[in-house]
Amino acid sequence: MFYGTDLSSRLMLGTAQYPSPQVLSQAIAASGAEVITVSLRREGREGGAFRDILKAAGRRILPNTAGCHSVKEAVTTAHMARELFGTPWIKLEVIGHADTLQPDPFALLEAARILCGEGFEVFPYTTEDLVLGERLIEAGCRVLMPWGAPIGSGQGLRNIEGLRSMRAHFPGIPLVIDAGIGAPSQAALAMEMGYDAVLLNTAVARALDPAAMARAFADAVAAGRAAHRAGLMPRRDMAAASTPVFGMADLA
């Protein structure tokens, strides 16, 4: 549940980099995603035609502040997005490093405080830092979106132990892996670890068949969640025979 909204799909899909509007529409439909993210910069560049695609998709819009590098820029973009899309939801990105596109933790926290205080329902793009996570929750965020790896890198979950610790540290907070997912197996792993959802874009948009890849990710997310709920077997340091020795024939 995200800010009181229940969703049946745990896959969230981005809308950038697709080769054509038709392919984007096909990928959204194939993914089963109920939430799609939209950059205000793209909306401004492509205007009404892109807005028509979003309307036809019938999904919930999660606007984002992609490309913002300062508090002022992110807050201004969020206000514009709320006015344009009519939603208090905002995926908050404040980039602090040009090469890795890592969030600026200080600017992110400041922007989150401002936006939460103004009634926004903030989805902060953050790292797996536990202290930063606590501060974002204190600021009013009720969701955290830690990165798996740098945006668009396809590296998957680079810090698995850190992400496991985050899941354990925030048991009652919805956590969404955002950025760096490049393969369905990586999305399944995130869900097996107990994360609530996965948000991705490039892995689908740049696939040879985006609709087929979107469907593969939907299946992987569902399988990972089912495995988590069923209870994964613990890892062992030694082998454990599945067939008991007792009762075996003595052929010596």
Coordinates of N, CA, C and O in Angstrom, one line a residue, residues 9-181:
S9 N -0.6 -4.8 -8.9 CA 0.7 -5.1 -9.5 C 1.9 -4.5 -8.7 O 1.7 -3.3 -8.2
R10 N 3.0 -5.2 -8.6 CA 4.1 -4.7 -7.8 C 5.2 -4.3 -8.8 O 6.4 -4.1 -8.4
L11 N 4.9 -4.1 -10.0 CA 5.8 -3.6 -11.0 C 5.4 -2.2 -11.4 O 4.3 -1.9 -11.8
M12 N 6.4 -1.2 -11.3 CA 6.1 0.1 -11.8 C 7.0 0.4 -13.0 O 8.2 -0.1 -13.0
L13 N 6.5 1.1 -14.0 CA 7.2 1.2 -15.3 C 7.4 2.6 -15.7 O 6.5 3.5 -15.6
G14 N 8.7 2.9 -16.1 CA 9.0 4.2 -16.7 C 8.5 4.4 -18.1 O 8.2 3.4 -18.8
T15 N 8.5 5.6 -18.6 CA 7.9 5.8 -19.9 C 8.9 6.5 -20.9 O 8.5 6.9 -22.0
A16 N 10.2 6.5 -20.6 CA 11.2 7.2 -21.4 C 11.9 6.2 -22.3 O 11.9 5.0 -22.0
Q17 N 12.5 6.7 -23.4 CA 13.4 5.9 -24.3 C 12.8 4.9 -25.2 O 13.5 4.2 -25.9
Y18 N 11.5 4.8 -25.2 CA 10.9 3.8 -26.1 C 11.0 4.3 -27.5 O 11.0 5.5 -27.8
P19 N 11.1 3.3 -28.5 CA 11.3 3.7 -29.9 C 10.1 4.3 -30.6 O 10.3 5.0 -31.6
S20 N 8.9 4.1 -30.0 CA 7.7 4.8 -30.6 C 6.6 4.8 -29.6 O 6.6 4.0 -28.6
P21 N 5.6 5.7 -29.8 CA 4.5 5.7 -28.9 C 3.7 4.4 -28.9 O 3.2 3.9 -27.8
Q22 N 3.6 3.7 -30.0 CA 2.9 2.4 -30.1 C 3.6 1.4 -29.2 O 3.0 0.6 -28.5
V23 N 5.0 1.3 -29.3 CA 5.7 0.4 -28.5 C 5.6 0.7 -27.0 O 5.4 -0.3 -26.2
L24 N 5.6 1.9 -26.7 CA 5.3 2.3 -25.3 C 4.0 1.8 -24.8 O 3.9 1.2 -23.7
S25 N 2.9 2.0 -25.6 CA 1.6 1.6 -25.2 C 1.5 0.1 -25.0 O 0.9 -0.5 -24.1
Q26 N 2.2 -0.7 -25.9 CA 2.2 -2.1 -25.9 C 3.0 -2.6 -24.6 O 2.5 -3.6 -24.0
A27 N 4.0 -1.9 -24.3 CA 4.8 -2.4 -23.1 C 4.0 -2.1 -21.8 O 4.0 -2.9 -20.9
I28 N 3.4 -1.0 -21.7 CA 2.6 -0.7 -20.6 C 1.5 -1.7 -20.4 O 1.3 -2.3 -19.3
A29 N 0.8 -2.1 -21.5 CA -0.3 -3.1 -21.4 C 0.3 -4.4 -21.0 O -0.3 -5.1 -20.2
A30 N 1.4 -4.8 -21.6 CA 2.0 -6.1 -21.3 C 2.5 -6.2 -19.9 O 2.5 -7.3 -19.3
S31 N 3.0 -5.1 -19.3 CA 3.6 -5.2 -18.0 C 2.5 -5.4 -16.9 O 2.9 -5.9 -15.8
G32 N 1.3 -5.0 -17.1 CA 0.3 -5.0 -16.1 C 0.5 -4.0 -15.0 O -0.2 -4.0 -14.0
A33 N 1.5 -3.1 -15.2 CA 1.8 -2.1 -14.2 C 0.6 -1.1 -14.0 O 0.0 -0.7 -15.0
E34 N 0.3 -0.8 -12.8 CA -0.8 0.1 -12.5 C -0.2 1.5 -12.3 O -1.0 2.5 -12.2
V35 N 1.1 1.6 -12.1 CA 1.7 2.9 -11.9 C 2.8 3.1 -13.0 O 3.7 2.2 -13.2
I36 N 2.8 4.2 -13.7 CA 3.8 4.6 -14.6 C 4.4 5.9 -14.2 O 3.7 6.8 -13.8
T37 N 5.7 6.0 -14.4 CA 6.4 7.3 -14.0 C 6.6 8.1 -15.2 O 6.8 7.6 -16.3
V38 N 6.5 9.4 -15.0 CA 6.6 10.4 -16.1 C 7.4 11.6 -15.7 O 7.2 12.1 -14.6
S39 N 8.4 11.9 -16.5 CA 9.2 13.0 -16.3 C 8.5 14.3 -16.8 O 8.0 14.3 -18.0
L40 N 8.5 15.3 -16.0 CA 7.9 16.6 -16.4 C 8.6 17.2 -17.6 O 8.0 17.8 -18.5
R41 N 9.9 16.9 -17.7 CA 10.7 17.4 -18.8 C 10.2 16.8 -20.2 O 10.1 17.5 -21.2
R42 N 9.9 15.5 -20.1 CA 9.4 14.9 -21.4 C 8.0 15.4 -21.7 O 7.7 15.7 -22.8
E43 N 7.2 15.6 -20.7 CA 5.8 16.1 -20.9 C 5.9 17.4 -21.5 O 5.1 17.7 -22.5
G44 N 6.8 18.2 -21.1 CA 6.9 19.6 -21.6 C 7.4 19.6 -23.1 O 7.0 20.4 -23.9
R45 N 8.3 18.6 -23.4 CA 8.9 18.5 -24.7 C 7.9 18.0 -25.7 O 7.8 18.4 -26.9
E46 N 7.1 16.9 -25.3 CA 6.3 16.2 -26.3 C 4.8 16.6 -26.2 O 4.0 16.3 -27.1
G47 N 4.4 17.3 -25.1 CA 3.1 17.9 -25.0 C 1.9 16.9 -25.1 O 1.9 15.8 -24.6
G48 N 0.9 17.4 -25.9 CA -0.4 16.8 -25.9 C -0.3 15.3 -26.4 O -1.1 14.5 -25.9
A49 N 0.5 15.0 -27.4 CA 0.5 13.7 -28.0 C 0.9 12.7 -26.9 O 0.3 11.6 -26.8
F50 N 1.9 13.0 -26.1 CA 2.4 12.1 -25.1 C 1.3 12.0 -24.0 O 1.1 10.9 -23.4
R51 N 0.7 13.1 -23.7 CA -0.4 13.1 -22.7 C -1.6 12.2 -23.1 O -2.2 11.5 -22.3
D52 N -1.8 12.1 -24.4 CA -2.9 11.3 -24.9 C -2.5 9.8 -24.7 O -3.4 9.0 -24.4
I53 N -1.2 9.5 -24.9 CA -0.8 8.1 -24.6 C -1.0 7.7 -23.2 O -1.5 6.6 -22.8
L54 N -0.7 8.6 -22.3 CA -0.8 8.3 -20.8 C -2.3 8.2 -20.5 O -2.7 7.3 -19.7
K55 N -3.1 9.0 -21.0 CA -4.6 8.9 -20.8 C -5.1 7.6 -21.3 O -5.9 7.0 -20.6
A56 N -4.7 7.2 -22.5 CA -5.2 6.0 -23.0 C -4.8 4.7 -22.2 O -5.5 3.7 -22.2
A57 N -3.6 4.8 -21.6 CA -3.1 3.7 -20.8 C -3.9 3.4 -19.6 O -4.0 2.3 -19.1
G58 N -4.6 4.5 -19.1 CA -5.4 4.3 -17.9 C -4.7 3.9 -16.6 O -5.3 3.2 -15.8
R59 N -3.5 4.3 -16.5 CA -2.7 3.9 -15.3 C -2.5 5.2 -14.4 O -2.7 6.3 -14.8
R60 N -2.1 4.9 -13.2 CA -1.9 6.0 -12.2 C -0.5 6.6 -12.6 O 0.5 5.9 -12.8
I61 N -0.5 7.9 -12.6 CA 0.7 8.6 -13.0 C 1.5 8.9 -11.7 O 1.0 9.5 -10.7
L62 N 2.8 8.6 -11.7 CA 3.8 9.0 -10.7 C 4.8 10.0 -11.4 O 5.7 9.6 -12.0
P63 N 4.5 11.3 -11.3 CA 5.4 12.3 -11.9 C 6.8 12.2 -11.2 O 6.8 11.9 -10.0
N64 N 7.8 12.5 -11.9 CA 9.1 12.5 -11.2 C 9.9 13.8 -11.5 O 9.6 14.5 -12.5
T65 N 10.9 14.1 -10.7 CA 11.7 15.3 -10.8 C 13.0 14.9 -11.5 O 14.1 15.5 -11.1
A66 N 13.0 14.0 -12.4 CA 14.2 13.5 -13.1 C 15.0 14.7 -13.6 O 14.5 15.6 -14.2
G67 N 16.3 14.7 -13.5 CA 17.2 15.7 -14.0 C 17.4 16.9 -13.1 O 18.2 17.8 -13.4
C68 N 16.8 16.9 -11.9 CA 16.9 18.1 -11.0 C 18.2 17.9 -10.2 O 18.5 16.8 -9.7
H69 N 18.9 19.0 -10.0 CA 20.2 18.9 -9.2 C 20.2 19.8 -8.0 O 21.2 20.0 -7.4
S70 N 19.1 20.5 -7.7 CA 19.0 21.4 -6.6 C 17.6 21.3 -5.9 O 16.7 20.8 -6.6
V71 N 17.6 21.7 -4.7 CA 16.3 21.7 -4.0 C 15.3 22.6 -4.7 O 14.1 22.2 -4.9
K72 N 15.7 23.8 -5.1 CA 14.8 24.7 -5.7 C 14.2 24.1 -7.0 O 13.0 24.2 -7.3
E73 N 15.1 23.5 -7.8 CA 14.7 22.9 -9.1 C 13.7 21.8 -8.9 O 12.7 21.7 -9.6
A74 N 14.0 20.9 -7.9 CA 13.1 19.8 -7.6 C 11.7 20.2 -7.1 O 10.7 19.7 -7.5
V75 N 11.7 21.2 -6.2 CA 10.5 21.7 -5.6 C 9.6 22.4 -6.7 O 8.4 22.1 -6.7
T76 N 10.2 23.2 -7.5 CA 9.5 23.9 -8.6 C 8.9 22.8 -9.5 O 7.7 23.0 -10.0
T77 N 9.7 21.8 -9.9 CA 9.2 20.8 -10.8 C 8.1 20.0 -10.2 O 7.1 19.7 -10.9
A78 N 8.1 19.7 -8.9 CA 7.1 19.0 -8.2 C 5.8 19.8 -8.3 O 4.7 19.3 -8.5
H79 N 5.8 21.1 -8.0 CA 4.6 22.0 -8.1 C 4.0 22.0 -9.5 O 2.8 21.9 -9.6
M80 N 4.9 22.0 -10.5 CA 4.4 22.0 -11.9 C 3.7 20.7 -12.2 O 2.7 20.6 -12.8
A81 N 4.3 19.6 -11.7 CA 3.8 18.3 -11.9 C 2.4 18.1 -11.3 O 1.5 17.5 -11.8
R82 N 2.3 18.6 -10.0 CA 1.0 18.5 -9.3 C -0.1 19.2 -10.1 O -1.2 18.7 -10.2
E83 N 0.2 20.4 -10.6 CA -0.8 21.2 -11.3 C -1.1 20.5 -12.7 O -2.3 20.5 -13.0
L84 N -0.1 19.9 -13.3 CA -0.4 19.3 -14.6 C -1.1 18.0 -14.6 O -2.1 17.7 -15.3
F85 N -0.7 17.1 -13.6 CA -1.3 15.8 -13.5 C -2.4 15.6 -12.5 O -3.0 14.6 -12.4
G86 N -2.5 16.6 -11.6 CA -3.6 16.6 -10.6 C -3.4 15.5 -9.6 O -4.4 14.8 -9.2
T87 N -2.2 15.2 -9.2 CA -1.9 14.2 -8.2 C -0.9 14.7 -7.2 O 0.0 15.5 -7.5
P88 N -1.1 14.3 -5.9 CA -0.1 14.7 -4.9 C 1.2 13.8 -4.9 O 2.2 14.1 -4.2
W89 N 1.1 12.7 -5.7 CA 2.2 11.8 -5.7 C 3.4 12.5 -6.5 O 3.2 13.1 -7.5
I90 N 4.6 12.3 -6.0 CA 5.8 12.8 -6.7 C 7.0 11.9 -6.4 O 7.2 11.6 -5.2
K91 N 7.6 11.4 -7.4 CA 8.9 10.7 -7.2 C 10.0 11.8 -7.2 O 10.2 12.4 -8.2
L92 N 10.6 11.9 -6.0 CA 11.6 12.9 -5.8 C 13.0 12.5 -6.1 O 13.5 11.6 -5.4
E93 N 13.6 13.1 -7.1 CA 15.0 12.9 -7.5 C 15.7 14.2 -7.4 O 15.3 15.2 -8.0
V94 N 16.8 14.2 -6.6 CA 17.7 15.3 -6.6 C 19.1 14.7 -6.8 O 19.7 14.1 -5.9
I95 N 19.7 14.9 -8.0 CA 20.9 14.2 -8.3 C 22.1 15.0 -7.8 O 22.2 16.2 -7.9
G96 N 23.1 14.2 -7.2 CA 24.2 14.8 -6.6 C 25.5 14.5 -7.3 O 26.6 15.1 -7.0
H97 N 25.5 13.5 -8.2 CA 26.8 13.0 -8.8 C 26.5 12.8 -10.3 O 25.7 12.0 -10.7
A98 N 27.3 13.5 -11.1 CA 27.1 13.5 -12.6 C 27.3 12.1 -13.2 O 26.6 11.8 -14.2
D99 N 28.2 11.3 -12.7 CA 28.6 10.1 -13.4 C 27.7 8.9 -12.9 O 27.2 8.2 -13.7
T100 N 27.4 8.8 -11.6 CA 26.6 7.7 -11.1 C 25.1 8.1 -10.9 O 24.3 7.2 -10.7
L101 N 24.8 9.4 -11.1 CA 23.5 9.9 -10.8 C 23.0 9.5 -9.4 O 21.8 9.3 -9.2
Q102 N 23.9 9.4 -8.5 CA 23.5 9.1 -7.1 C 22.8 10.3 -6.5 O 23.1 11.5 -6.8
P103 N 21.8 10.1 -5.7 CA 21.0 11.1 -5.1 C 21.9 12.0 -4.2 O 22.9 11.5 -3.5
D104 N 21.7 13.3 -4.1 CA 22.3 14.2 -3.1 C 21.5 14.0 -1.8 O 20.4 14.5 -1.7
P105 N 22.1 13.4 -0.8 CA 21.3 13.1 0.4 C 20.9 14.3 1.1 O 19.8 14.4 1.7
F106 N 21.6 15.4 1.1 CA 21.3 16.6 1.9 C 20.2 17.4 1.2 O 19.2 17.8 1.8
A107 N 20.4 17.5 -0.2 CA 19.3 18.2 -0.9 C 18.0 17.4 -1.0 O 16.9 18.0 -0.9
L108 N 18.2 16.1 -1.1 CA 17.0 15.2 -1.1 C 16.2 15.4 0.2 O 14.9 15.5 0.1
L109 N 16.8 15.4 1.3 CA 16.1 15.5 2.6 C 15.5 16.9 2.7 O 14.3 17.0 3.1
E110 N 16.2 17.9 2.3 CA 15.6 19.2 2.4 C 14.4 19.4 1.5 O 13.3 19.9 1.9
A111 N 14.5 18.9 0.3 CA 13.3 19.0 -0.6 C 12.2 18.1 -0.1 O 11.0 18.5 -0.3
A112 N 12.5 17.0 0.4 CA 11.4 16.1 1.0 C 10.7 16.8 2.1 O 9.4 16.7 2.2
R113 N 11.4 17.5 3.0 CA 10.7 18.2 4.1 C 9.8 19.3 3.5 O 8.7 19.4 4.0
I114 N 10.3 20.0 2.5 CA 9.4 21.1 2.0 C 8.2 20.5 1.3 O 7.1 21.0 1.6
L115 N 8.3 19.5 0.5 CA 7.2 18.9 -0.2 C 6.2 18.2 0.7 O 5.0 18.3 0.5
C116 N 6.7 17.5 1.6 CA 5.8 16.8 2.6 C 5.0 17.8 3.4 O 3.8 17.6 3.6
G117 N 5.7 18.9 3.7 CA 5.0 20.0 4.4 C 3.9 20.7 3.6 O 3.0 21.3 4.1
E118 N 4.0 20.6 2.3 CA 3.1 21.2 1.4 C 2.0 20.2 0.9 O 1.3 20.5 -0.1
G119 N 2.0 19.1 1.5 CA 0.9 18.1 1.2 C 1.2 17.1 0.1 O 0.4 16.3 -0.3
F120 N 2.5 17.1 -0.4 CA 2.8 16.1 -1.4 C 3.0 14.7 -0.8 O 3.4 14.6 0.4
E121 N 2.8 13.7 -1.5 CA 3.0 12.3 -1.1 C 4.3 11.9 -1.8 O 4.2 11.5 -3.0
V122 N 5.4 11.9 -1.1 CA 6.7 11.8 -1.7 C 7.3 10.4 -1.8 O 7.3 9.7 -0.8
F123 N 7.8 10.1 -2.9 CA 8.5 8.8 -3.2 C 9.9 9.1 -3.4 O 10.3 9.4 -4.5
P124 N 10.8 9.1 -2.4 CA 12.1 9.6 -2.6 C 13.1 8.6 -3.1 O 13.2 7.4 -2.7
Y125 N 13.8 8.9 -4.2 CA 14.8 8.1 -4.8 C 16.1 8.3 -3.9 O 16.6 9.4 -3.9
T126 N 16.5 7.3 -3.2 CA 17.5 7.4 -2.2 C 18.5 6.2 -2.4 O 18.4 5.5 -3.3
T127 N 19.4 6.2 -1.5 CA 20.4 5.1 -1.4 C 19.9 4.1 -0.3 O 18.9 4.3 0.3
E128 N 20.7 3.1 0.0 CA 20.4 2.2 1.0 C 20.9 2.6 2.4 O 20.9 1.8 3.4
D129 N 21.2 3.9 2.5 CA 21.7 4.4 3.8 C 20.5 4.5 4.8 O 19.5 5.1 4.6
L130 N 20.7 3.8 6.0 CA 19.7 3.7 7.0 C 19.4 5.0 7.7 O 18.2 5.3 8.0
V131 N 20.4 5.8 7.9 CA 20.2 7.1 8.6 C 19.4 8.0 7.7 O 18.5 8.7 8.2
L132 N 19.8 8.1 6.5 CA 19.0 8.9 5.5 C 17.6 8.4 5.4 O 16.7 9.3 5.4
G133 N 17.4 7.1 5.4 CA 16.0 6.6 5.4 C 15.2 7.0 6.5 O 14.1 7.4 6.4
E134 N 15.8 7.0 7.7 CA 15.1 7.4 8.9 C 14.8 8.9 8.9 O 13.7 9.3 9.3
R135 N 15.7 9.7 8.4 CA 15.4 11.2 8.3 C 14.3 11.5 7.3 O 13.5 12.4 7.5
L136 N 14.3 10.7 6.2 CA 13.2 10.9 5.2 C 11.9 10.6 5.8 O 10.9 11.3 5.5
I137 N 11.8 9.5 6.6 CA 10.5 9.1 7.2 C 10.1 10.2 8.2 O 9.0 10.6 8.3
E138 N 11.1 10.7 9.0 CA 10.8 11.8 9.9 C 10.3 13.0 9.2 O 9.5 13.8 9.8
A139 N 10.8 13.2 8.0 CA 10.3 14.4 7.2 C 8.9 14.3 6.7 O 8.3 15.2 6.3
G140 N 8.4 13.0 6.7 CA 7.0 12.8 6.3 C 6.8 11.8 5.2 O 5.7 11.5 4.8
C141 N 7.9 11.3 4.6 CA 7.8 10.3 3.6 C 7.3 9.0 4.2 O 7.8 8.5 5.2
R142 N 6.4 8.3 3.4 CA 5.9 7.0 3.9 C 6.2 5.9 3.0 O 5.7 4.8 3.0
V143 N 7.2 6.2 2.1 CA 7.7 5.2 1.1 C 9.2 5.6 0.9 O 9.5 6.7 0.9
L144 N 10.0 4.5 0.7 CA 11.4 4.8 0.4 C 11.7 4.0 -0.9 O 11.3 2.9 -1.1
M145 N 12.5 4.6 -1.8 CA 12.9 4.0 -3.0 C 14.4 3.9 -3.2 O 15.0 4.7 -3.9
P146 N 15.0 3.0 -2.5 CA 16.5 2.8 -2.7 C 16.9 2.3 -4.0 O 16.2 1.5 -4.7
W147 N 18.1 2.8 -4.5 CA 18.5 2.3 -5.8 C 19.1 0.9 -5.7 O 19.6 0.5 -4.6
G148 N 19.0 0.1 -6.8 CA 19.7 -1.1 -6.9 C 21.1 -0.9 -7.4 O 22.1 -1.6 -6.9
A149 N 21.2 0.0 -8.3 CA 22.5 0.3 -9.0 C 22.3 1.7 -9.7 O 21.1 2.2 -9.7
P150 N 23.3 2.3 -10.2 CA 23.1 3.5 -10.9 C 22.0 3.4 -12.0 O 21.9 2.4 -12.7
I151 N 21.3 4.5 -12.2 CA 20.2 4.6 -13.2 C 20.7 4.1 -14.6 O 21.7 4.6 -15.1
G152 N 20.0 3.2 -15.2 CA 20.3 2.8 -16.5 C 21.5 1.9 -16.7 O 21.8 1.6 -17.8
S153 N 22.1 1.4 -15.6 CA 23.3 0.6 -15.7 C 23.0 -0.8 -15.9 O 23.9 -1.6 -16.4
G154 N 21.9 -1.3 -15.5 CA 21.6 -2.7 -15.6 C 22.4 -3.7 -14.7 O 22.4 -4.9 -14.9
Q155 N 23.0 -3.1 -13.7 CA 23.9 -3.9 -12.8 C 23.1 -4.7 -11.8 O 23.7 -5.5 -11.1
G156 N 21.9 -4.4 -11.6 CA 21.1 -5.2 -10.6 C 21.3 -4.7 -9.2 O 21.4 -3.5 -9.0
L157 N 21.3 -5.6 -8.3 CA 21.4 -5.2 -6.9 C 22.9 -5.3 -6.5 O 23.4 -6.3 -6.1
R158 N 23.6 -4.1 -6.5 CA 25.0 -4.1 -6.2 C 25.4 -4.3 -4.8 O 26.4 -4.9 -4.4
N159 N 24.5 -3.9 -3.9 CA 24.8 -4.0 -2.4 C 23.7 -4.8 -1.8 O 22.8 -4.3 -1.1
I160 N 23.7 -6.1 -2.0 CA 22.6 -7.0 -1.5 C 22.5 -7.0 0.0 O 21.4 -6.9 0.5
E161 N 23.6 -7.0 0.7 CA 23.5 -7.0 2.1 C 23.0 -5.7 2.7 O 22.3 -5.7 3.7
G162 N 23.4 -4.6 2.0 CA 22.9 -3.3 2.5 C 21.4 -3.2 2.2 O 20.6 -2.7 3.1
L163 N 20.9 -3.8 1.1 CA 19.5 -3.8 0.9 C 18.7 -4.7 1.8 O 17.6 -4.4 2.2
R164 N 19.3 -5.8 2.1 CA 18.7 -6.7 3.1 C 18.6 -6.0 4.5 O 17.5 -6.1 5.2
S165 N 19.6 -5.3 4.9 CA 19.6 -4.6 6.1 C 18.5 -3.5 6.1 O 17.8 -3.3 7.1
M166 N 18.3 -2.9 5.0 CA 17.3 -1.8 4.9 C 15.9 -2.4 5.0 O 15.1 -1.9 5.7
R167 N 15.7 -3.6 4.4 CA 14.4 -4.2 4.5 C 14.1 -4.6 6.0 O 13.0 -4.4 6.5
A168 N 15.1 -5.1 6.7 CA 15.0 -5.5 8.1 C 14.8 -4.3 9.0 O 14.0 -4.4 10.0
H169 N 15.4 -3.2 8.6 CA 15.4 -2.0 9.5 C 14.1 -1.3 9.4 O 13.7 -0.6 10.3
F170 N 13.4 -1.4 8.2 CA 12.1 -0.7 8.0 C 11.0 -1.7 7.7 O 10.5 -1.7 6.6
P171 N 10.7 -2.5 8.7 CA 9.7 -3.6 8.4 C 8.3 -3.1 8.0 O 7.6 -3.8 7.3
G172 N 7.9 -1.9 8.5 CA 6.6 -1.4 8.2 C 6.5 -0.4 7.1 O 5.4 0.2 6.9
I173 N 7.6 -0.1 6.5 CA 7.6 0.9 5.4 C 7.7 0.3 4.1 O 8.5 -0.6 3.8
P174 N 6.8 0.7 3.1 CA 6.9 0.2 1.8 C 8.3 0.6 1.1 O 8.6 1.8 1.2
L175 N 9.0 -0.4 0.6 CA 10.2 -0.2 0.0 C 10.2 -0.6 -1.5 O 9.7 -1.7 -1.8
V176 N 10.7 0.3 -2.4 CA 10.6 0.0 -3.8 C 12.0 0.1 -4.4 O 12.7 1.1 -4.2
I177 N 12.5 -1.0 -5.0 CA 13.8 -0.9 -5.6 C 13.7 0.0 -6.9 O 12.8 -0.3 -7.8
D178 N 14.5 1.0 -7.0 CA 14.4 1.9 -8.1 C 15.8 2.1 -8.7 O 16.7 2.6 -8.0
A179 N 15.9 1.8 -10.0 CA 17.1 2.1 -10.7 C 18.1 0.9 -10.7 O 18.3 0.3 -9.7
G180 N 18.7 0.7 -11.9 CA 19.7 -0.3 -12.1 C 19.3 -1.7 -12.4 O 20.1 -2.6 -12.7
I181 N 18.0 -2.0 -12.4 CA 17.5 -3.3 -12.7 C 17.6 -3.6 -14.2 O 17.1 -2.8 -15.0

